[in-house]
PDB file of C-alpha atoms and ligand atoms in Angstrom:
ATOM      1  CA  MET A   1       1.194  53.789 -11.184  1.00 95.00           C
ATOM      2  CA  LYS A   2       1.957  57.298 -12.218  1.00 96.00           C
ATOM      3  CA  LYS A   3       5.965  58.091 -12.018  1.00 97.00           C
ATOM      4  CA  VAL A   4       7.401  61.027 -10.766  1.00 98.00           C
ATOM      5  CA  SER A   5       8.888  62.869 -13.461  1.00 98.00           C
ATOM      6  CA  LYS A   6      11.807  65.354 -13.744  1.00 98.00           C
ATOM      7  CA  LEU A   7       9.444  68.010 -14.167  1.00 98.00           C
ATOM      8  CA  ASP A   8       7.724  67.137 -10.989  1.00 98.00           C
ATOM      9  CA  GLU A   9      10.915  67.171  -9.207  1.00 98.00           C
ATOM     10  CA  TYR A  10      11.518  70.511 -10.656  1.00 98.00           C
ATOM     11  CA  LEU A  11       8.483  72.566 -10.102  1.00 98.00           C
ATOM     12  CA  PHE A  12       7.682  70.969  -6.371  1.00 98.00           C
ATOM     13  CA  ASP A  13      11.108  71.699  -5.426  1.00 98.00           C
ATOM     14  CA  LEU A  14      10.411  75.372  -7.370  1.00 98.00           C
ATOM     15  CA  ASN A  15       6.712  75.997  -5.688  1.00 98.00           C
ATOM     16  CA  GLY A  16       6.409  73.327  -2.741  1.00 98.00           C
ATOM     17  CA  TYR A  17       3.035  71.732  -4.741  1.00 98.00           C
ATOM     18  CA  LEU A  18       2.140  69.836  -7.720  1.00 98.00           C
ATOM     19  CA  ILE A  19      -1.515  69.416  -9.313  1.00 98.00           C
ATOM     20  CA  ILE A  20      -2.193  65.811 -10.404  1.00 98.00           C
ATOM     21  CA  GLU A  21      -4.626  65.909 -13.225  1.00 98.00           C
ATOM     22  CA  ASN A  22      -7.414  63.122 -13.335  1.00 98.00           C
ATOM     23  CA  ALA A  23      -5.659  61.454 -10.168  1.00 98.00           C
ATOM     24  CA  LEU A  24      -8.926  59.718  -9.413  1.00 98.00           C
ATOM     25  CA  ASN A  25     -11.270  58.417 -12.471  1.00 98.00           C
ATOM     26  CA  LYS A  26     -15.093  58.893 -12.814  1.00 98.00           C
ATOM     27  CA  LYS A  27     -16.097  55.768 -11.361  1.00 98.00           C
ATOM     28  CA  GLU A  28     -13.861  56.459  -8.269  1.00 98.00           C
ATOM     29  CA  LEU A  29     -15.192  59.794  -7.998  1.00 98.00           C
ATOM     30  CA  LYS A  30     -18.693  58.672  -8.215  1.00 98.00           C
ATOM     31  CA  ASP A  31     -18.369  56.119  -5.588  1.00 98.00           C
ATOM     32  CA  LEU A  32     -16.524  58.498  -3.147  1.00 98.00           C
ATOM     33  CA  ASN A  33     -19.260  60.911  -3.644  1.00 98.00           C
ATOM     34  CA  LYS A  34     -22.120  58.296  -3.094  1.00 98.00           C
ATOM     35  CA  ILE A  35     -20.499  57.829   0.571  1.00 98.00           C
ATOM     36  CA  LEU A  36     -20.102  61.419   1.342  1.00 98.00           C
ATOM     37  CA  ASP A  37     -23.922  61.998   0.370  1.00 98.00           C
ATOM     38  CA  LYS A  38     -24.580  59.471   3.139  1.00 97.00           C
ATOM     39  CA  LEU A  39     -22.313  61.394   5.583  1.00 97.00           C
ATOM     40  CA  LYS A  40     -22.487  64.592   5.058  1.00 94.00           C
ATOM     41  CA  ASN A  41     -25.212  65.571   7.758  1.00 94.00           C
ATOM     42  CA  LEU A  42     -23.112  64.129  10.421  1.00 96.00           C
ATOM     43  CA  LYS A  43     -22.853  66.652  13.087  1.00 94.00           C
ATOM     44  CA  ASN A  44     -19.763  67.964  15.241  1.00 93.00           C
ATOM     45  CA  ASN A  45     -18.495  65.447  17.332  1.00 94.00           C
ATOM     46  CA  GLU A  46     -21.159  62.381  16.231  1.00 97.00           C
ATOM     47  CA  TRP A  47     -19.791  59.350  15.023  1.00 98.00           C
ATOM     48  CA  ALA A  48     -20.681  57.430  11.697  1.00 98.00           C
ATOM     49  CA  GLY A  49     -19.347  54.023  12.500  1.00 98.00           C
ATOM     50  CA  HIS A  50     -15.531  55.117  12.999  1.00 98.00           C
ATOM     51  CA  VAL A  51     -15.864  58.093  11.154  1.00 98.00           C
ATOM     52  CA  HIS A  52     -16.091  61.468  12.942  1.00 98.00           C
ATOM     53  CA  GLY A  53     -17.733  64.741  12.451  1.00 97.00           C
ATOM     54  CA  HIS A  54     -15.376  67.317  13.400  1.00 94.00           C
ATOM     55  CA  ASN A  55     -14.415  71.146  13.222  1.00 89.00           C
ATOM     56  CA  TYR A  56     -11.835  73.334  14.378  1.00 83.00           C
ATOM     57  CA  GLY A  57     -14.382  75.605  16.186  1.00 75.00           C
ATOM     58  CA  GLY A  58     -14.479  78.449  13.447  1.00 73.00           C
ATOM     59  CA  LYS A  59     -16.622  78.586  10.142  1.00 85.00           C
ATOM     60  CA  ASP A  60     -14.475  75.879   8.211  1.00 87.00           C
ATOM     61  CA  GLY A  61     -16.806  73.385   7.379  1.00 93.00           C
ATOM     62  CA  LEU A  62     -17.231  69.791   8.361  1.00 95.00           C
ATOM     63  CA  ASN A  63     -14.273  67.521   8.435  1.00 97.00           C
ATOM     64  CA  LEU A  64     -14.959  63.564   8.536  1.00 98.00           C
ATOM     65  CA  GLN A  65     -12.347  62.244  10.297  1.00 98.00           C
ATOM     66  CA  GLN A  66     -10.868  59.070   9.602  1.00 98.00           C
ATOM     67  CA  ILE A  67     -12.489  58.970   6.589  1.00 98.00           C
ATOM     68  CA  TYR A  68     -10.466  55.327   5.405  1.00 98.00           C
ATOM     69  CA  GLU A  69     -12.761  53.733   7.533  1.00 98.00           C
ATOM     70  CA  ALA A  70     -15.595  54.753   5.437  1.00 98.00           C
ATOM     71  CA  GLY A  71     -15.428  51.978   2.622  1.00 98.00           C
ATOM     72  CA  GLU A  72     -13.615  50.422   0.056  1.00 98.00           C
ATOM     73  CA  PRO A  73     -13.228  53.401  -2.184  1.00 98.00           C
ATOM     74  CA  PHE A  74     -11.846  55.454   0.432  1.00 98.00           C
ATOM     75  CA  GLU A  75      -9.546  52.302   1.833  1.00 98.00           C
ATOM     76  CA  LYS A  76      -7.918  52.459  -2.063  1.00 98.00           C
ATOM     77  CA  LEU A  77      -6.836  56.045  -1.840  1.00 98.00           C
ATOM     78  CA  ILE A  78      -4.105  55.001   1.126  1.00 98.00           C
ATOM     79  CA  ASP A  79      -1.874  53.567  -1.720  1.00 98.00           C
ATOM     80  CA  HIS A  80      -3.393  55.048  -4.832  1.00 98.00           C
ATOM     81  CA  PRO A  81      -1.424  54.490  -7.951  1.00 98.00           C
ATOM     82  CA  SER A  82      -1.758  58.181  -8.908  1.00 98.00           C
ATOM     83  CA  TRP A  83       0.137  59.654  -5.823  1.00 98.00           C
ATOM     84  CA  ILE A  84       1.888  56.864  -3.814  1.00 98.00           C
ATOM     85  CA  ASN A  85       5.012  56.907  -5.953  1.00 98.00           C
ATOM     86  CA  HIS A  86       5.086  60.982  -5.348  1.00 98.00           C
ATOM     87  CA  MET A  87       5.010  60.032  -1.437  1.00 98.00           C
ATOM     88  CA  LEU A  88       7.738  57.676  -1.383  1.00 98.00           C
ATOM     89  CA  HIS A  89       9.662  59.565  -3.277  1.00 98.00           C
ATOM     90  CA  PHE A  90       9.364  63.404  -1.471  1.00 98.00           C
ATOM     91  CA  VAL A  91       8.904  61.795   1.946  1.00 98.00           C
ATOM     92  CA  GLY A  92      11.751  59.788   0.912  1.00 97.00           C
ATOM     93  CA  GLY A  93      14.119  57.774   3.134  1.00 95.00           C
ATOM     94  CA  LYS A  94      14.260  54.492   0.771  1.00 94.00           C
ATOM     95  CA  ASP A  95      17.023  52.204   2.423  1.00 92.00           C
ATOM     96  CA  THR A  96      17.653  54.305   5.539  1.00 94.00           C
ATOM     97  CA  PHE A  97      16.086  54.568   9.360  1.00 92.00           C
ATOM     98  CA  ASP A  98      13.129  56.480   7.972  1.00 92.00           C
ATOM     99  CA  GLN A  99      11.759  53.766   6.443  1.00 91.00           C
ATOM    100  CA  HIS A 100      12.774  51.114   9.238  1.00 86.00           C
ATOM    101  CA  HIS A 101       8.964  50.233  10.070  1.00 84.00           C
ATOM    102  CA  GLY A 102       7.478  50.766   6.748  1.00 90.00           C
ATOM    103  CA  PRO A 103       7.443  52.769   3.558  1.00 95.00           C
ATOM    104  CA  LEU A 104       5.030  55.929   4.839  1.00 97.00           C
ATOM    105  CA  PHE A 105       2.792  57.111   7.519  1.00 98.00           C
ATOM    106  CA  ILE A 106      -0.744  58.497   7.246  1.00 98.00           C
ATOM    107  CA  ASP A 107      -1.200  61.042  10.451  1.00 98.00           C
ATOM    108  CA  GLU A 108      -4.370  62.016   9.122  1.00 98.00           C
ATOM    109  CA  ASN A 109      -7.087  61.202   6.771  1.00 98.00           C
ATOM    110  CA  PHE A 110     -10.704  63.493   6.305  1.00 98.00           C
ATOM    111  CA  ALA A 111     -12.993  64.685   4.069  1.00 98.00           C
ATOM    112  CA  ASN A 112     -14.178  68.153   4.274  1.00 98.00           C
ATOM    113  CA  ILE A 113     -17.359  69.774   3.360  1.00 97.00           C
ATOM    114  CA  ARG A 114     -18.019  73.347   3.316  1.00 96.00           C
ATOM    115  CA  GLY A 115     -20.914  75.828   2.372  1.00 96.00           C
ATOM    116  CA  PRO A 116     -21.584  79.232   1.753  1.00 96.00           C
ATOM    117  CA  GLY A 117     -19.557  81.590   3.672  1.00 93.00           C
ATOM    118  CA  GLU A 118     -17.140  79.199   5.176  1.00 93.00           C
ATOM    119  CA  ALA A 119     -13.303  78.933   4.594  1.00 93.00           C
ATOM    120  CA  ILE A 120     -10.077  78.272   6.229  1.00 93.00           C
ATOM    121  CA  GLY A 121      -7.750  80.882   7.426  1.00 92.00           C
ATOM    122  CA  ILE A 122      -4.018  81.080   6.616  1.00 95.00           C
ATOM    123  CA  HIS A 123      -1.684  78.794   8.232  1.00 94.00           C
ATOM    124  CA  SER A 124       1.833  77.018   7.970  1.00 96.00           C
ATOM    125  CA  GLY A 125       5.056  78.642   6.258  1.00 97.00           C
ATOM    126  CA  ALA A 126       8.416  77.416   6.400  1.00 98.00           C
ATOM    127  CA  TYR A 127       9.266  79.860   8.943  1.00 97.00           C
ATOM    128  CA  GLU A 128       7.670  77.970  11.607  1.00 96.00           C
ATOM    129  CA  GLY A 129      10.277  75.543  11.472  1.00 97.00           C
ATOM    130  CA  THR A 130       8.327  72.824  12.256  1.00 97.00           C
ATOM    131  CA  GLN A 131       9.817  69.093  12.032  1.00 96.00           C
ATOM    132  CA  ARG A 132       6.752  67.832  11.098  1.00 97.00           C
ATOM    133  CA  ALA A 133       6.057  69.986   7.990  1.00 97.00           C
ATOM    134  CA  HIS A 134       9.517  70.353   6.837  1.00 98.00           C
ATOM    135  CA  TYR A 135      11.005  70.855   3.543  1.00 98.00           C
ATOM    136  CA  ARG A 136      14.442  69.467   2.831  1.00 98.00           C
ATOM    137  CA  PHE A 137      16.418  68.530  -0.338  1.00 98.00           C
ATOM    138  CA  GLU A 138      20.219  66.855   0.638  1.00 97.00           C
ATOM    139  CA  ASN A 139      22.278  64.838  -1.202  1.00 94.00           C
ATOM    140  CA  GLY A 140      20.290  64.799  -4.221  1.00 96.00           C
ATOM    141  CA  LYS A 141      17.066  63.463  -2.233  1.00 97.00           C
ATOM    142  CA  PHE A 142      13.765  64.821  -1.061  1.00 98.00           C
ATOM    143  CA  HIS A 143      13.392  64.242   2.551  1.00 98.00           C
ATOM    144  CA  CYS A 144      10.154  65.814   3.740  1.00 98.00           C
ATOM    145  CA  GLY A 145       8.127  65.756   6.860  1.00 98.00           C
ATOM    146  CA  GLN A 146       4.521  65.773   5.693  1.00 98.00           C
ATOM    147  CA  ILE A 147       2.965  65.708   2.039  1.00 98.00           C
ATOM    148  CA  ASN A 148      -0.564  66.211   1.325  1.00 98.00           C
ATOM    149  CA  ILE A 149      -2.724  64.965  -1.144  1.00 99.00           C
ATOM    150  CA  LEU A 150      -5.786  66.971  -1.533  1.00 98.00           C
ATOM    151  CA  LEU A 151      -8.314  65.952  -3.957  1.00 99.00           C
ATOM    152  CA  ALA A 152     -11.287  67.617  -5.111  1.00 98.00           C
ATOM    153  CA  LEU A 153     -14.424  65.676  -5.350  1.00 98.00           C
ATOM    154  CA  LYS A 154     -16.628  68.346  -7.083  1.00 98.00           C
ATOM    155  CA  ASP A 155     -14.925  70.891  -9.163  1.00 98.00           C
ATOM    156  CA  ILE A 156     -13.433  73.902  -7.736  1.00 98.00           C
ATOM    157  CA  GLY A 157     -13.503  76.996  -9.428  1.00 97.00           C
ATOM    158  CA  PRO A 158     -13.809  80.826  -8.747  1.00 96.00           C
ATOM    159  CA  GLY A 159     -16.392  81.244  -5.758  1.00 96.00           C
ATOM    160  CA  ASP A 160     -16.319  77.705  -4.833  1.00 97.00           C
ATOM    161  CA  GLY A 161     -13.896  78.286  -2.102  1.00 96.00           C
ATOM    162  CA  GLY A 162     -10.369  76.794  -3.434  1.00 97.00           C
ATOM    163  CA  THR A 163      -7.569  76.281  -1.731  1.00 97.00           C
ATOM    164  CA  VAL A 164      -5.089  79.260  -1.477  1.00 97.00           C
ATOM    165  CA  ILE A 165      -1.356  78.784  -1.467  1.00 97.00           C
ATOM    166  CA  ILE A 166       1.387  81.330  -1.260  1.00 97.00           C
ATOM    167  CA  PRO A 167       3.610  79.288  -3.863  1.00 98.00           C
ATOM    168  CA  SER A 168       7.396  78.804  -2.898  1.00 98.00           C
ATOM    169  CA  SER A 169       6.630  79.657   0.892  1.00 98.00           C
ATOM    170  CA  HIS A 170       7.846  76.334   1.991  1.00 98.00           C
ATOM    171  CA  LYS A 171      11.279  78.291   1.625  1.00 98.00           C
ATOM    172  CA  SER A 172      10.144  81.357   2.965  1.00 97.00           C
ATOM    173  CA  ASN A 173      12.446  82.421   5.930  1.00 98.00           C
ATOM    174  CA  LEU A 174       9.868  85.259   7.096  1.00 98.00           C
ATOM    175  CA  ARG A 175       5.914  85.460   8.143  1.00 97.00           C
ATOM    176  CA  HIS A 176       4.088  87.043   5.631  1.00 96.00           C
ATOM    177  CA  PRO A 177       3.097  90.533   6.826  1.00 96.00           C
ATOM    178  CA  GLU A 178      -0.572  89.750   6.241  1.00 95.00           C
ATOM    179  CA  TYR A 179      -0.841  86.821   7.948  1.00 93.00           C
ATOM    180  CA  ASP A 180      -2.100  88.201  11.206  1.00 91.00           C
ATOM    181  CA  LYS A 181      -5.358  89.367   9.070  1.00 90.00           C
ATOM    182  CA  HIS A 182      -6.113  86.149   7.312  1.00 91.00           C
ATOM    183  CA  VAL A 183      -5.353  83.421  10.440  1.00 89.00           C
ATOM    184  CA  MET A 184      -8.034  81.457  11.810  1.00 80.00           C
ATOM    185  CA  LYS A 185      -9.811  83.426  14.408  1.00 73.00           C
ATOM    186  CA  LYS A 186     -13.020  81.720  16.512  1.00 66.00           C
ATOM    187  CA  ASP A 187     -16.677  83.138  15.225  1.00 61.00           C
ATOM    188  CA  ILE A 188     -14.859  85.200  12.303  1.00 64.00           C
ATOM    189  CA  VAL A 189     -14.774  83.739   8.930  1.00 69.00           C
ATOM    190  CA  SER A 190     -10.829  84.251   7.824  1.00 73.00           C
ATOM    191  CA  SER A 191      -9.749  83.497   4.274  1.00 80.00           C
ATOM    192  CA  ALA A 192      -6.677  83.746   2.267  1.00 81.00           C
ATOM    193  CA  GLU A 193      -7.872  84.928  -1.076  1.00 82.00           C
ATOM    194  CA  SER A 194      -6.452  88.780  -0.774  1.00 87.00           C
ATOM    195  CA  MET A 195      -3.567  88.093   0.368  1.00 94.00           C
ATOM    196  CA  THR A 196      -0.322  89.070  -1.929  1.00 96.00           C
ATOM    197  CA  ALA A 197       1.576  86.686  -3.675  1.00 96.00           C
ATOM    198  CA  SER A 198      -1.242  84.265  -2.845  1.00 96.00           C
ATOM    199  CA  LYS A 199      -2.387  81.607  -5.557  1.00 97.00           C
ATOM    200  CA  GLU A 200      -6.272  80.376  -5.600  1.00 97.00           C
ATOM    201  CA  ILE A 201      -6.111  76.897  -6.636  1.00 98.00           C
ATOM    202  CA  TYR A 202      -8.950  75.603  -9.439  1.00 98.00           C
ATOM    203  CA  LEU A 203      -9.142  71.896  -9.864  1.00 98.00           C
ATOM    204  CA  LYS A 204     -11.363  69.826 -11.824  1.00 98.00           C
ATOM    205  CA  ALA A 205     -12.959  66.866  -9.850  1.00 98.00           C
ATOM    206  CA  GLY A 206     -10.503  64.007  -9.609  1.00 98.00           C
ATOM    207  CA  ASP A 207      -7.475  66.395  -9.741  1.00 98.00           C
ATOM    208  CA  GLY A 208      -5.328  66.051  -6.471  1.00 98.00           C
ATOM    209  CA  LEU A 209      -3.353  69.111  -5.353  1.00 98.00           C
ATOM    210  CA  LEU A 210      -0.130  67.694  -3.441  1.00 99.00           C
ATOM    211  CA  PHE A 211       2.083  70.013  -1.337  1.00 98.00           C
ATOM    212  CA  VAL A 212       4.362  69.878   1.469  1.00 98.00           C
ATOM    213  CA  ASP A 213       2.494  70.881   4.443  1.00 98.00           C
ATOM    214  CA  SER A 214       5.180  73.853   5.302  1.00 98.00           C
ATOM    215  CA  LEU A 215       3.872  75.740   2.077  1.00 98.00           C
ATOM    216  CA  CYS A 216       1.559  78.750   3.670  1.00 97.00           C
ATOM    217  CA  HIS A 217      -1.937  77.977   2.863  1.00 96.00           C
ATOM    218  CA  GLY A 218      -5.399  78.419   3.590  1.00 95.00           C
ATOM    219  CA  SER A 219      -8.707  78.773   1.407  1.00 95.00           C
ATOM    220  CA  ALA A 220     -10.873  81.426  -0.302  1.00 95.00           C
ATOM    221  CA  LYS A 221     -14.387  81.762   1.530  1.00 94.00           C
ATOM    222  CA  ARG A 222     -17.101  80.045  -0.888  1.00 95.00           C
ATOM    223  CA  THR A 223     -19.349  82.665  -2.066  1.00 95.00           C
ATOM    224  CA  LYS A 224     -21.684  80.532  -4.005  1.00 97.00           C
ATOM    225  CA  LYS A 225     -24.143  78.020  -2.850  1.00 97.00           C
ATOM    226  CA  GLY A 226     -23.759  74.436  -2.843  1.00 97.00           C
ATOM    227  CA  GLU A 227     -20.935  72.941  -1.507  1.00 97.00           C
ATOM    228  CA  ARG A 228     -16.942  72.331  -1.763  1.00 98.00           C
ATOM    229  CA  ARG A 229     -16.182  68.753  -1.179  1.00 98.00           C
ATOM    230  CA  ILE A 230     -12.305  67.406  -0.762  1.00 98.00           C
ATOM    231  CA  VAL A 231     -10.621  64.896   0.735  1.00 98.00           C
ATOM    232  CA  VAL A 232      -7.150  64.924   2.235  1.00 98.00           C
ATOM    233  CA  TYR A 233      -4.532  62.572   3.082  1.00 99.00           C
ATOM    234  CA  ARG A 234      -1.010  63.476   5.023  1.00 98.00           C
ATOM    235  CA  TYR A 235       2.176  61.361   4.524  1.00 98.00           C
ATOM    236  CA  GLY A 236       4.753  61.158   6.320  1.00 98.00           C
ATOM    237  CA  PRO A 237       7.869  59.015   7.655  1.00 97.00           C
ATOM    238  CA  SER A 238       7.029  55.554   9.071  1.00 95.00           C
ATOM    239  CA  TRP A 239       8.151  56.870  12.589  1.00 95.00           C
ATOM    240  CA  GLY A 240       5.226  59.471  12.777  1.00 95.00           C
ATOM    241  CA  PHE A 241       2.373  59.324  14.910  1.00 96.00           C
ATOM    242  CA  PHE A 242      -1.312  59.866  14.922  1.00 97.00           C
ATOM    243  CA  ARG A 243      -2.264  63.617  14.745  1.00 97.00           C
ATOM    244  CA  HIS A 244      -5.523  63.258  16.520  1.00 97.00           C
ATOM    245  CA  PRO A 245      -6.604  60.629  18.924  1.00 97.00           C
ATOM    246  CA  TYR A 246      -7.994  58.402  16.299  1.00 98.00           C
ATOM    247  CA  ARG A 247      -6.520  55.011  15.619  1.00 97.00           C
ATOM    248  CA  PRO A 248      -7.701  52.759  12.589  1.00 97.00           C
ATOM    249  CA  SER A 249     -10.306  50.023  13.659  1.00 97.00           C
ATOM    250  CA  LYS A 250      -9.781  46.572  13.963  1.00 96.00           C
ATOM    251  CA  ASN A 251     -11.717  45.471  11.019  1.00 98.00           C
ATOM    252  CA  LEU A 252     -10.208  48.268   8.749  1.00 98.00           C
ATOM    253  CA  LEU A 253      -6.536  46.562   9.526  1.00 97.00           C
ATOM    254  CA  LYS A 254      -8.146  43.190   8.794  1.00 97.00           C
ATOM    255  CA  ARG A 255      -9.701  44.591   5.453  1.00 97.00           C
ATOM    256  CA  VAL A 256      -6.684  46.260   4.016  1.00 98.00           C
ATOM    257  CA  THR A 257      -3.512  44.693   2.151  1.00 97.00           C
ATOM    258  CA  LYS A 258      -0.098  44.171   3.886  1.00 96.00           C
ATOM    259  CA  TYR A 259       1.088  47.336   2.561  1.00 97.00           C
ATOM    260  CA  GLN A 260      -1.789  49.521   3.206  1.00 98.00           C
ATOM    261  CA  LYS A 261      -1.645  48.270   6.849  1.00 97.00           C
ATOM    262  CA  ASN A 262       1.915  48.952   6.933  1.00 96.00           C
ATOM    263  CA  ILE A 263       0.929  52.687   6.035  1.00 97.00           C
ATOM    264  CA  ILE A 264      -1.866  53.397   8.462  1.00 98.00           C
ATOM    265  CA  MET A 265      -0.401  51.269  11.211  1.00 96.00           C
ATOM    266  CA  PRO A 266       3.284  50.601  10.895  1.00 91.00           C
ATOM    267  CA  HIS A 267       4.620  47.530  13.012  1.00 86.00           C
ATOM    268  CA  GLU A 268       3.222  44.010  11.942  1.00 75.00           C
ATOM    269  CA  LYS A 269       3.384  42.706  15.217  1.00 80.00           C
ATOM    270  CA  VAL A 270       3.739  44.696  18.882  1.00 84.00           C
ATOM    271  CA  LEU A 271       6.286  43.025  21.345  1.00 91.00           C
ATOM    272  CA  SER A 272       5.258  42.315  24.585  1.00 92.00           C
ATOM    273  CA  PRO A 273       6.110  39.766  27.096  1.00 94.00           C
TER     274      PRO A 273
HETATM  275  O1  LIG B   1      -9.759  73.348   2.825  1.00 83.51           O
HETATM  276  C1  LIG B   1      -8.785  73.718   1.949  1.00 83.51           C
HETATM  277  O2  LIG B   1      -8.556  74.378   1.098  1.00 83.51           O
HETATM  278  C2  LIG B   1      -7.192  73.387   2.543  1.00 83.51           C
HETATM  279  C3  LIG B   1      -6.849  72.535   3.570  1.00 83.51           C
HETATM  280  C4  LIG B   1      -5.584  72.300   4.530  1.00 83.51           C
HETATM  281  O3  LIG B   1      -5.543  73.444   5.107  1.00 83.51           O
HETATM  282  C5  LIG B   1      -4.731  71.333   4.335  1.00 83.51           C
HETATM  283  O4  LIG B   1      -5.328  70.180   3.907  1.00 83.51           O
HETATM  284  O5  LIG B   1      -3.974  71.064   5.297  1.00 83.51           O
HETATM  285 FE1  LIG B   2      -3.551  73.217   6.261  1.00 83.51          FE
END
């Protein structure tokens, strides 16, 4: 299991994100991509088993929601050794009420496939003050509302439509003055690459971008042919709730380990009269 180093702590606090290189090995990448090869033609609002085709209404590509239902390679990502310690550490709450019902809670998980001309506009930023996405460090500990792992399943370089972040904006008090020009709008491809102080993140297939969701972020527009493939799992405290009206299937809850079950559906037994 990867440990959280002193440098990880320092850089995460400073910038609001970390890059975990080689978070996935070649075999894992191959298995995950093979599953996506089959799912990538799913249409918006169509189901493939318990995986749902979804889109925010703009040119932001296809989301495959509930991707942890797509088979063992995706189940493994729930508590993957390359980032689970980071999630436990940055969401925090050890020995407190925040871990009363389990170690963590995944409120959304999806793969995203994006083609030429597609992107996601800028969103988030500490100035919004949301509880769900907040960054907080107090009494020598991290207490973050939501930490994302965004995994590249193919290399993401210039022209591929990389994730764009505004480093340190998890502590910003003000909305970026160029925000409105880059925010997502219906029928317009909004992207974030030309914003002042932004940074486009390039990743090798298998690398993970870990960031607190209050970091202001979006993506660059894909200009190359082909597709960008990423997977995102979002972790928060055990008392959180699902972002979308999806729930893990009975079969998935039966298949996963007890530890994983606690992360995707806290409360081992529901009390009833
Ligand atoms: O598509 C991207 O690069 C950004 C995804 C995103 O906004 C998120 O994971 O919260
Ligand atoms: Fe986002």
